[in-house]
Amino acid sequence: MKKHTLICAAAAALTAGSAQVYAAGFQLAETSATGLGRAFAGEAAIADNASAQFRNPALLSDLPGLQISAGAIKVMPHIDITGQTRIQHMYGLTHQVTTYDTKATDIAKSALIPNAYLSYQINPHWSAGLAMSAGYGMSSKLEDSFRGTQFGNEASIKAIEINPNIAYRFNDSISVGFGLRYVMADADISATSSAPLQLFPQSVPKGTVLKYMAGDDTAWAWQAGALWHASQATTIGLSYRSEVDLKLQGHAYGLGFNPLKPEQHYPGTMALTLPATAELAAKHQLTERLALHASVNWTDWSKFTQLRAEIPGVPENAWLVKEENWHDSYRAAVGSTYQVSDRSVIRGGIAFDKSSVDDATRTLTIPEMNRYWASLGYGYQVSKHMTVDISMAYLLAQQSRVSEPRQGARSDKVAAMFGGEFSGTTQGDVWLMGVQLSYRF
């Protein structure tokens, strides 16, 4: 396994732990504190600083000279799951159902998401840049007392990107950009029994690991974008980021892989595709001081159908880790920027993130919900060369149903034997706070 290599590389890229996801699925929107202030509305059409290239490499053409930008966003989530677990018992010919109230609180922990960017205008036509940020990430952990851990008690993924980009300006109106993405990913998923079970000739105590899988991988992907200055007041941007095909290499163990010796570790792999995304954005300078922004994002989450391992030495019918069956998601955002003075600017925005799951496919370890954003930001030009941006946002997650086992999900039906059936709701909110420092040489 290559975990030691990944950890060293990720540390060099200023990585930090990721909390629960804040765009659809486990995609991260938090690429800069500057964009956070307007709820990331119009990102593919706005070149505030060098961070713009992560959302649209063509924006490098609008960044003069040599520029650097770095910052971080603090994510403070509060996500709860509340419901009931039903366990069926057989006493001879008698059938009995016992119901337990259960709750998991703060299943996602606070995290810091850093970023760093560099841009350079080579000549009037060519520009280049380098971006380092996290495009995907999530981490959830359900406490041991929660009566639903048989469907999953922990899940996490961290994907750090190093992204060199180039851009070409055809004329004053049209630019295009292209970039390579080197993605370093690390993921794990596990489930434990939430109630004791007697399986002849052995018993399964509460807390027994049913399935655990951890691994890492690196892969190459790409992005492309275009920019059109339709007029002096209006700019339109279009960008696309390709999917990332990972084959996580690591190890697995648990009762589901070897009932007689669940602590036995097996080398194995698991395929994971990080989805393609696209963004259409616009910026319009309404007055000399006021600009309006808007964007629509699409993410190809329908490719995320299951987590399936390949573990030599383990029967193939045990390779299925979790069925997912997500669908494509969309995000819409509108925002504005107001130039208060030559040095001060304020930003604001609202957004709606459409969940990539519904009530029939939502899971306890990734309890995806629709999210509503409200953001506010302030920028100050400290000197001719330096700008500081601070931003904050509040996300409200829509209360949603979550039930496992899900209809037609074979992996859930097996898991239900080790703690019963769960039915309940999930809800929560998130506070985001960020700071960005940009310098123009």
PDB file of C-alpha atoms in Angstrom, residues 60-175:
ATOM      1  CA  LEU A  60      -5.661  33.247 -16.253  1.00  0.00           C
ATOM      2  CA  SER A  61      -5.848  35.543 -19.286  1.00  0.00           C
ATOM      3  CA  ASP A  62      -7.474  38.223 -17.125  1.00  0.00           C
ATOM      4  CA  LEU A  63      -4.734  38.152 -14.459  1.00  0.00           C
ATOM      5  CA  PRO A  64      -1.857  40.546 -15.332  1.00  0.00           C
ATOM      6  CA  GLY A  65       1.749  40.026 -14.238  1.00  0.00           C
ATOM      7  CA  LEU A  66       2.762  37.617 -11.476  1.00  0.00           C
ATOM      8  CA  GLN A  67       0.234  36.912  -8.728  1.00  0.00           C
ATOM      9  CA  ILE A  68      -0.048  34.586  -5.743  1.00  0.00           C
ATOM     10  CA  SER A  69      -3.027  33.837  -3.551  1.00  0.00           C
ATOM     11  CA  ALA A  70      -3.391  31.606  -0.504  1.00  0.00           C
ATOM     12  CA  GLY A  71      -5.994  31.097   2.152  1.00  0.00           C
ATOM     13  CA  ALA A  72      -8.110  28.706   4.157  1.00  0.00           C
ATOM     14  CA  ILE A  73     -11.743  28.074   4.988  1.00  0.00           C
ATOM     15  CA  LYS A  74     -12.838  26.793   8.387  1.00  0.00           C
ATOM     16  CA  VAL A  75     -15.823  24.447   8.172  1.00  0.00           C
ATOM     17  CA  MET A  76     -17.962  24.040  11.292  1.00  0.00           C
ATOM     18  CA  PRO A  77     -20.785  21.541  10.729  1.00  0.00           C
ATOM     19  CA  HIS A  78     -23.550  20.296  12.983  1.00  0.00           C
ATOM     20  CA  ILE A  79     -25.232  17.219  11.456  1.00  0.00           C
ATOM     21  CA  ASP A  80     -27.520  14.917  13.476  1.00  0.00           C
ATOM     22  CA  ILE A  81     -29.396  11.693  12.763  1.00  0.00           C
ATOM     23  CA  THR A  82     -32.429  10.746  14.852  1.00  0.00           C
ATOM     24  CA  GLY A  83     -34.724   7.738  14.566  1.00  0.00           C
ATOM     25  CA  GLN A  84     -35.665   4.256  15.665  1.00  0.00           C
ATOM     26  CA  THR A  85     -34.161   0.818  15.162  1.00  0.00           C
ATOM     27  CA  ARG A  86     -36.365  -2.278  14.971  1.00  0.00           C
ATOM     28  CA  ILE A  87     -34.866  -5.653  15.869  1.00  0.00           C
ATOM     29  CA  GLN A  88     -36.766  -8.882  15.209  1.00  0.00           C
ATOM     30  CA  HIS A  89     -36.332 -11.784  17.641  1.00  0.00           C
ATOM     31  CA  MET A  90     -37.406 -15.395  17.323  1.00  0.00           C
ATOM     32  CA  TYR A  91     -38.176 -17.333  20.504  1.00  0.00           C
ATOM     33  CA  GLY A  92     -39.071 -20.795  19.296  1.00  0.00           C
ATOM     34  CA  LEU A  93     -42.173 -20.229  17.203  1.00  0.00           C
ATOM     35  CA  THR A  94     -42.770 -16.782  18.681  1.00  0.00           C
ATOM     36  CA  HIS A  95     -41.839 -13.668  16.717  1.00  0.00           C
ATOM     37  CA  GLN A  96     -41.133 -10.454  18.644  1.00  0.00           C
ATOM     38  CA  VAL A  97     -40.091  -6.962  17.518  1.00  0.00           C
ATOM     39  CA  THR A  98     -38.206  -4.597  19.834  1.00  0.00           C
ATOM     40  CA  THR A  99     -37.939  -0.878  18.981  1.00  0.00           C
ATOM     41  CA  TYR A 100     -35.154   1.383  20.250  1.00  0.00           C
ATOM     42  CA  ASP A 101     -34.899   5.168  20.021  1.00  0.00           C
ATOM     43  CA  THR A 102     -31.427   6.169  18.853  1.00  0.00           C
ATOM     44  CA  LYS A 103     -29.530   9.317  17.889  1.00  0.00           C
ATOM     45  CA  ALA A 104     -26.141  10.268  16.446  1.00  0.00           C
ATOM     46  CA  THR A 105     -24.989  13.864  16.972  1.00  0.00           C
ATOM     47  CA  ASP A 106     -22.299  15.895  15.229  1.00  0.00           C
ATOM     48  CA  ILE A 107     -21.365  13.081  12.854  1.00  0.00           C
ATOM     49  CA  ALA A 108     -19.143  15.486  10.888  1.00  0.00           C
ATOM     50  CA  LYS A 109     -16.293  17.291  12.639  1.00  0.00           C
ATOM     51  CA  SER A 110     -14.857  20.749  12.039  1.00  0.00           C
ATOM     52  CA  ALA A 111     -12.090  21.008   9.457  1.00  0.00           C
ATOM     53  CA  LEU A 112      -9.761  23.489   7.779  1.00  0.00           C
ATOM     54  CA  ILE A 113      -9.572  23.497   3.959  1.00  0.00           C
ATOM     55  CA  PRO A 114      -6.460  25.352   2.722  1.00  0.00           C
ATOM     56  CA  ASN A 115      -5.531  26.506  -0.793  1.00  0.00           C
ATOM     57  CA  ALA A 116      -2.612  28.059  -2.666  1.00  0.00           C
ATOM     58  CA  TYR A 117      -2.353  29.496  -6.204  1.00  0.00           C
ATOM     59  CA  LEU A 118       0.162  31.104  -8.562  1.00  0.00           C
ATOM     60  CA  SER A 119      -0.475  32.843 -11.897  1.00  0.00           C
ATOM     61  CA  TYR A 120       1.873  34.447 -14.454  1.00  0.00           C
ATOM     62  CA  GLN A 121       1.143  36.330 -17.670  1.00  0.00           C
ATOM     63  CA  ILE A 122       3.894  35.220 -20.066  1.00  0.00           C
ATOM     64  CA  ASN A 123       2.956  37.641 -22.868  1.00  0.00           C
ATOM     65  CA  PRO A 124      -0.223  39.319 -24.155  1.00  0.00           C
ATOM     66  CA  HIS A 125      -1.516  35.951 -25.437  1.00  0.00           C
ATOM     67  CA  TRP A 126      -0.178  33.248 -23.095  1.00  0.00           C
ATOM     68  CA  SER A 127      -0.612  32.815 -19.333  1.00  0.00           C
ATOM     69  CA  ALA A 128       0.235  29.989 -16.945  1.00  0.00           C
ATOM     70  CA  GLY A 129      -0.660  29.026 -13.403  1.00  0.00           C
ATOM     71  CA  LEU A 130      -0.483  26.455 -10.651  1.00  0.00           C
ATOM     72  CA  ALA A 131      -3.265  25.545  -8.234  1.00  0.00           C
ATOM     73  CA  MET A 132      -3.265  23.417  -5.093  1.00  0.00           C
ATOM     74  CA  SER A 133      -6.561  22.709  -3.376  1.00  0.00           C
ATOM     75  CA  ALA A 134      -9.022  19.987  -2.367  1.00  0.00           C
ATOM     76  CA  GLY A 135     -11.701  19.172  -4.925  1.00  0.00           C
ATOM     77  CA  TYR A 136     -13.355  16.368  -2.972  1.00  0.00           C
ATOM     78  CA  GLY A 137     -13.533  15.368   0.657  1.00  0.00           C
ATOM     79  CA  MET A 138     -15.793  14.122   3.428  1.00  0.00           C
ATOM     80  CA  SER A 139     -15.599  12.401   6.785  1.00  0.00           C
ATOM     81  CA  SER A 140     -18.381  11.030   8.953  1.00  0.00           C
ATOM     82  CA  LYS A 141     -18.296   9.044  12.179  1.00  0.00           C
ATOM     83  CA  LEU A 142     -21.295   7.700  14.080  1.00  0.00           C
ATOM     84  CA  GLU A 143     -20.827   7.159  17.800  1.00  0.00           C
ATOM     85  CA  ASP A 144     -20.650   3.578  19.095  1.00  0.00           C
ATOM     86  CA  SER A 145     -23.950   3.914  20.988  1.00  0.00           C
ATOM     87  CA  PHE A 146     -25.892   4.646  17.784  1.00  0.00           C
ATOM     88  CA  ARG A 147     -28.064   1.688  16.759  1.00  0.00           C
ATOM     89  CA  GLY A 148     -27.378   1.918  13.054  1.00  0.00           C
ATOM     90  CA  THR A 149     -23.650   1.300  12.747  1.00  0.00           C
ATOM     91  CA  GLN A 150     -24.312  -2.046  11.040  1.00  0.00           C
ATOM     92  CA  PHE A 151     -25.003  -0.016   7.887  1.00  0.00           C
ATOM     93  CA  GLY A 152     -21.809   1.997   8.332  1.00  0.00           C
ATOM     94  CA  ASN A 153     -20.124   3.702  11.258  1.00  0.00           C
ATOM     95  CA  GLU A 154     -17.354   5.603   9.455  1.00  0.00           C
ATOM     96  CA  ALA A 155     -16.633   6.853   5.951  1.00  0.00           C
ATOM     97  CA  SER A 156     -14.058   9.291   4.640  1.00  0.00           C
ATOM     98  CA  ILE A 157     -12.397  10.441   1.458  1.00  0.00           C
ATOM     99  CA  LYS A 158      -9.747  13.113   0.889  1.00  0.00           C
ATOM    100  CA  ALA A 159      -8.668  14.137  -2.596  1.00  0.00           C
ATOM    101  CA  ILE A 160      -5.900  16.727  -2.948  1.00  0.00           C
ATOM    102  CA  GLU A 161      -5.128  18.248  -6.361  1.00  0.00           C
ATOM    103  CA  ILE A 162      -2.020  19.810  -7.867  1.00  0.00           C
ATOM    104  CA  ASN A 163      -3.203  21.547 -10.996  1.00  0.00           C
ATOM    105  CA  PRO A 164      -0.913  23.237 -13.595  1.00  0.00           C
ATOM    106  CA  ASN A 165      -2.840  25.373 -16.117  1.00  0.00           C
ATOM    107  CA  ILE A 166      -2.281  27.380 -19.265  1.00  0.00           C
ATOM    108  CA  ALA A 167      -4.482  29.929 -21.047  1.00  0.00           C
ATOM    109  CA  TYR A 168      -4.467  31.534 -24.484  1.00  0.00           C
ATOM    110  CA  ARG A 169      -6.095  34.868 -25.335  1.00  0.00           C
ATOM    111  CA  PHE A 170      -7.218  35.030 -28.978  1.00  0.00           C
ATOM    112  CA  ASN A 171      -8.322  38.659 -28.781  1.00  0.00           C
ATOM    113  CA  ASP A 172      -9.868  41.105 -26.341  1.00  0.00           C
ATOM    114  CA  SER A 173     -13.058  39.026 -26.252  1.00  0.00           C
ATOM    115  CA  ILE A 174     -12.185  35.325 -26.231  1.00  0.00           C
ATOM    116  CA  SER A 175      -9.797  33.203 -24.174  1.00  0.00           C
TER     117      SER A 175
END
